[in-house]
JSON list of C-alpha atoms in Angstrom, two decimals:
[
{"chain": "W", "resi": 19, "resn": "UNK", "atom": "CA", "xyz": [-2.67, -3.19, -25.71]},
{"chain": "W", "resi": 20, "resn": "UNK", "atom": "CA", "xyz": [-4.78, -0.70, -27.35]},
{"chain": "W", "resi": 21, "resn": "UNK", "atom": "CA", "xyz": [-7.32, 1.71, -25.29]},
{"chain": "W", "resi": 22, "resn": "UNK", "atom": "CA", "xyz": [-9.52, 3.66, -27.24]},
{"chain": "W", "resi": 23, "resn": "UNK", "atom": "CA", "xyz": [-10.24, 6.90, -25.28]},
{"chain": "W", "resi": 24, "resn": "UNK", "atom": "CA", "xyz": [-13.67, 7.67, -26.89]},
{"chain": "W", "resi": 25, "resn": "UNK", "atom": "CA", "xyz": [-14.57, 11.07, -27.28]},
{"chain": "W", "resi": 26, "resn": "UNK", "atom": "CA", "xyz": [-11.40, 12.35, -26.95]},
{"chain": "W", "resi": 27, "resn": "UNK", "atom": "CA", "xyz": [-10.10, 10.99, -30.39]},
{"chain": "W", "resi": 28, "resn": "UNK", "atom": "CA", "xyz": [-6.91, 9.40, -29.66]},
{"chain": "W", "resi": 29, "resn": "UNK", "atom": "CA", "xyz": [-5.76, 5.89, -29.06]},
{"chain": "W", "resi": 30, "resn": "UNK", "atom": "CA", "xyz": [-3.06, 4.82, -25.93]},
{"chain": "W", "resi": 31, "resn": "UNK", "atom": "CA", "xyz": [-0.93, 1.89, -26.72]},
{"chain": "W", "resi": 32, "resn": "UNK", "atom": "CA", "xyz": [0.78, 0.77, -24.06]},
{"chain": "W", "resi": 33, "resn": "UNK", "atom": "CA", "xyz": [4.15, -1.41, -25.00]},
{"chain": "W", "resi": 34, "resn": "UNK", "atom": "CA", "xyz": [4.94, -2.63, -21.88]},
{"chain": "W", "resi": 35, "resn": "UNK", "atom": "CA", "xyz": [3.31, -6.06, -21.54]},
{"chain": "W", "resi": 36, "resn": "UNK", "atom": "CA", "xyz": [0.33, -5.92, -18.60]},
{"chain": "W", "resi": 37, "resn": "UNK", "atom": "CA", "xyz": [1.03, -8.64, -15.72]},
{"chain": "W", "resi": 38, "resn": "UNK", "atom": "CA", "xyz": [0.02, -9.91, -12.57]},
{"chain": "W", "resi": 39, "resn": "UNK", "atom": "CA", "xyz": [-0.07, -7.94, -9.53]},
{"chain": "W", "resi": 40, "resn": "UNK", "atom": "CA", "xyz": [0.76, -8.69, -5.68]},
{"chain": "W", "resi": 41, "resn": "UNK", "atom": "CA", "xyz": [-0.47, -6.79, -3.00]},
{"chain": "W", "resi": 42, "resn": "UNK", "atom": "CA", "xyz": [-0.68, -6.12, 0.70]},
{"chain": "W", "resi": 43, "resn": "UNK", "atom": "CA", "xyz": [-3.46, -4.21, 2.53]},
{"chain": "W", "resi": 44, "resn": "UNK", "atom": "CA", "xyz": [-3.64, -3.31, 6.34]},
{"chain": "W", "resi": 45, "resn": "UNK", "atom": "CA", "xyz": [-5.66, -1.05, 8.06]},
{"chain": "W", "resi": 46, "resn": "UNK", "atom": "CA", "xyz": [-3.24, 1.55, 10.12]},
{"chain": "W", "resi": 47, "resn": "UNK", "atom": "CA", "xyz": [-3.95, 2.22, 14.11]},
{"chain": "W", "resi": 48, "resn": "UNK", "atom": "CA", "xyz": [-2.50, 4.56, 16.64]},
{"chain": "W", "resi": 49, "resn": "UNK", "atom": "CA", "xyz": [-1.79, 2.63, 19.75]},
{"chain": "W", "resi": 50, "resn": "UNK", "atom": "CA", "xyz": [0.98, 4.13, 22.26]},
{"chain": "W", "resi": 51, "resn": "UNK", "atom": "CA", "xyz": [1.07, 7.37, 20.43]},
{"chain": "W", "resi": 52, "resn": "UNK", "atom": "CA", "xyz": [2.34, 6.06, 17.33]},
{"chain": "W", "resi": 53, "resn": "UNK", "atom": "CA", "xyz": [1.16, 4.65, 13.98]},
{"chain": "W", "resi": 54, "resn": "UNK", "atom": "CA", "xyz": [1.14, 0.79, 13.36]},
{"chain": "W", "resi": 55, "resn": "UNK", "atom": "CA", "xyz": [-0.24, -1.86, 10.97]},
{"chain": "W", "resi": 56, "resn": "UNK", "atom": "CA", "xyz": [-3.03, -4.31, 11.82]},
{"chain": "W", "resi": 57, "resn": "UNK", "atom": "CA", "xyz": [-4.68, -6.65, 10.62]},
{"chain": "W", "resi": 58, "resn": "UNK", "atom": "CA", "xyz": [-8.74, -7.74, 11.05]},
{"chain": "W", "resi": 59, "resn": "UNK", "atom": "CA", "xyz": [-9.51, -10.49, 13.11]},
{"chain": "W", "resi": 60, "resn": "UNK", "atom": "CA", "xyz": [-13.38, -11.05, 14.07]},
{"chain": "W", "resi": 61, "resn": "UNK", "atom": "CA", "xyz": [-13.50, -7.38, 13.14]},
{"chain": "W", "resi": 62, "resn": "UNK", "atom": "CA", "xyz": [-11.20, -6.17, 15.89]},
{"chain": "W", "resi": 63, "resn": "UNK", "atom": "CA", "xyz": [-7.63, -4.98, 14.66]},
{"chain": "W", "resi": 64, "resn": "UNK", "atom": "CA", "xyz": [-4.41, -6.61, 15.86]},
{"chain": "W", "resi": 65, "resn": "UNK", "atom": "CA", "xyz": [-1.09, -5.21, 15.43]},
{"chain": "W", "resi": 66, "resn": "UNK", "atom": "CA", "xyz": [1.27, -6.75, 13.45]},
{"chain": "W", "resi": 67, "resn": "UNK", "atom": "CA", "xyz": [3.35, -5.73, 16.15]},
{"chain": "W", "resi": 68, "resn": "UNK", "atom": "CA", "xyz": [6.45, -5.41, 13.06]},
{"chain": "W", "resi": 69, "resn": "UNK", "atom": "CA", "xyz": [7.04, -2.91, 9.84]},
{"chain": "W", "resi": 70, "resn": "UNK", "atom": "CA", "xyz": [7.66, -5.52, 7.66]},
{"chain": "W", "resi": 71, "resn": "UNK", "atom": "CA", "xyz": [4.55, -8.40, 6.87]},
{"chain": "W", "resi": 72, "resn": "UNK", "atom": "CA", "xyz": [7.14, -11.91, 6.92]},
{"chain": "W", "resi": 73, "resn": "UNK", "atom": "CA", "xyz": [4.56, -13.57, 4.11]},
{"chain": "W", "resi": 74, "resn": "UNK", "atom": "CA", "xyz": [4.71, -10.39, 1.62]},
{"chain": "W", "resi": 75, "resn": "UNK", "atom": "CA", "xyz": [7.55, -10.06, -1.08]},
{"chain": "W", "resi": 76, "resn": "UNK", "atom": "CA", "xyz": [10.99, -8.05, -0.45]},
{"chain": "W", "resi": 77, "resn": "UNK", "atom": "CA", "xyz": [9.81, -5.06, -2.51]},
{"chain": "W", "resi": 78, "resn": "UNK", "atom": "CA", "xyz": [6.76, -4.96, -0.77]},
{"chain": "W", "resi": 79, "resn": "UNK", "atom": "CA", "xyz": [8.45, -5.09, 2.72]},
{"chain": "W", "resi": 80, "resn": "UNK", "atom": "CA", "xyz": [11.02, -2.68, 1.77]},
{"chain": "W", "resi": 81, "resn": "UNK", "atom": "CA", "xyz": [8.14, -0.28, 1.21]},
{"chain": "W", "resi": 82, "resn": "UNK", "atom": "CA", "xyz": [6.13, -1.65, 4.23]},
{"chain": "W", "resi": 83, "resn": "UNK", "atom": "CA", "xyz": [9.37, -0.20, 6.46]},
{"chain": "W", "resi": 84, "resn": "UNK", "atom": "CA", "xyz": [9.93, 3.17, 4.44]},
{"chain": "W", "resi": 85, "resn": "UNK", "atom": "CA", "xyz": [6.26, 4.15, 4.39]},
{"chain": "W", "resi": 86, "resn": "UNK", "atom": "CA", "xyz": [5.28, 3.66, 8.08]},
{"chain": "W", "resi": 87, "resn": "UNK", "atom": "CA", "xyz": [8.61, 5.26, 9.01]},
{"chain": "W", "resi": 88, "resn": "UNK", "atom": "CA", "xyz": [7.62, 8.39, 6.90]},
{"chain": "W", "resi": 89, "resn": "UNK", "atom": "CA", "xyz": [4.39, 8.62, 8.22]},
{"chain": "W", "resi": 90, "resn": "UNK", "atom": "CA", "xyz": [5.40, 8.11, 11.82]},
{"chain": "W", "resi": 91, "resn": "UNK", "atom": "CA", "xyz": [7.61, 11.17, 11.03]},
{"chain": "W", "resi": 92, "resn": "UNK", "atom": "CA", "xyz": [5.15, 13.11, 9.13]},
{"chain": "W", "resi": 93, "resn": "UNK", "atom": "CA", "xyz": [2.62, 16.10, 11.18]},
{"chain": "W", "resi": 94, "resn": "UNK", "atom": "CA", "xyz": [0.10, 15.35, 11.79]},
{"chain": "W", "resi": 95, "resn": "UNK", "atom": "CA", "xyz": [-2.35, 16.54, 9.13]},
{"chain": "W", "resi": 96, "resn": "UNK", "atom": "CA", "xyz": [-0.77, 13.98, 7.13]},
{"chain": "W", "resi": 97, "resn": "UNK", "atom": "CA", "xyz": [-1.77, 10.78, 9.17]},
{"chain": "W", "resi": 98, "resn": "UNK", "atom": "CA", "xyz": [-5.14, 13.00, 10.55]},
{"chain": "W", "resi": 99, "resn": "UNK", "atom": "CA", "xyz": [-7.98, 10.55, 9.25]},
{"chain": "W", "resi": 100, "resn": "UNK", "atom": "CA", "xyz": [-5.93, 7.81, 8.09]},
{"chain": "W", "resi": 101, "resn": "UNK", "atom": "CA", "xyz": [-7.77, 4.23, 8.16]},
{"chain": "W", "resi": 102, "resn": "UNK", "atom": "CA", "xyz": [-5.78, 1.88, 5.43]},
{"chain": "W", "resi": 103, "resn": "UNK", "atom": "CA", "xyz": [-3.22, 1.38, 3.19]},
{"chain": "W", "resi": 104, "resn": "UNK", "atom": "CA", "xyz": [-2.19, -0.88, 0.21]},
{"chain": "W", "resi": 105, "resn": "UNK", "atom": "CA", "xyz": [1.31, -1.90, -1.30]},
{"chain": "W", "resi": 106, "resn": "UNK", "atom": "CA", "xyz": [0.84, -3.04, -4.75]},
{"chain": "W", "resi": 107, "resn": "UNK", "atom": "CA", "xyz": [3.54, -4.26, -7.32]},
{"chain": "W", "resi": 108, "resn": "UNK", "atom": "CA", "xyz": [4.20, -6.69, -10.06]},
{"chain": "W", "resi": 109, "resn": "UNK", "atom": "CA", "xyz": [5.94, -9.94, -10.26]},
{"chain": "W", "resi": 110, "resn": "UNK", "atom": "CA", "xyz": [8.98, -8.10, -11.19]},
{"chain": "W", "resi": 111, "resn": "UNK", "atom": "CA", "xyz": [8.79, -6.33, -8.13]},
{"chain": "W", "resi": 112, "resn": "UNK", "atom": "CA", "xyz": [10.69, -2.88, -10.00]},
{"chain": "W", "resi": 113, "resn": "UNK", "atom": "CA", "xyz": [8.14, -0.50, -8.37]},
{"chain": "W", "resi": 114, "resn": "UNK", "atom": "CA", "xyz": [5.87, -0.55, -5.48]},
{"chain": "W", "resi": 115, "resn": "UNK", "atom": "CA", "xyz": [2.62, 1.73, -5.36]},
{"chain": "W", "resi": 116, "resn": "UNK", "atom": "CA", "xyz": [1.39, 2.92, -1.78]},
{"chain": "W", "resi": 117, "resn": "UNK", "atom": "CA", "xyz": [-2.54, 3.52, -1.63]},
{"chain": "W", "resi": 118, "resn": "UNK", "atom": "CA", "xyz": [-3.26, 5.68, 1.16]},
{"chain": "W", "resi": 119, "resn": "UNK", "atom": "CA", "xyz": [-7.25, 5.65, 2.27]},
{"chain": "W", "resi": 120, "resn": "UNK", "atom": "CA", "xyz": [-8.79, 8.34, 4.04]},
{"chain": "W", "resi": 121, "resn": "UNK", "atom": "CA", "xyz": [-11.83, 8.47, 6.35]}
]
């Protein structure tokens, strides 16, 4: 895949072939002092009431459990305006992006 960068005069070829990506969002909510992930229903969050979504794929719950444990461990600056997050990967499932949104 070639990307021409414009005005900056060079061209990025990427060799690794582009593919389909999976991903999981939730929004994140502090109940009983401690951080959890939720889902919308009729606009209200519910709690998963679990660290790891059953539906989502085994990189994406490994991550699911990691990042909610480091956060509940984190200060509190850290998790201070937190709303959402995303897991993303591919179909080979070899790396696993977290998307942290802010308020």
């Amino acid at each position: 895949v070639d990307l021409n960068l414009g005005q900056v005069g060079r061209t990025l070829v990427l060799k690794q072939q582009l593919g389909y990506r999976i991903n999981c969002g939730f929004q994140l909510v502090v109940s009983d002092d401690s951080l959890h992930y939720a889902m919308r229903e009729d606009r209200t969050p519910k709690l998963l009431g679990c660290d790891r979504f059953p539906i989502a794929v085994p990189r994406i719950q490994d991550a699911m459990e990691a990042g909610i444990r480091w956060l509940r461990s984190s200060e509190s600056v850290r998790v201070a305006s937190l709303r959402s997050c995303r897991f993303v990967t591919g179909w080979s499932q070899q790396q696993v992006v977290l998307h942290l949104n802010y308020e």
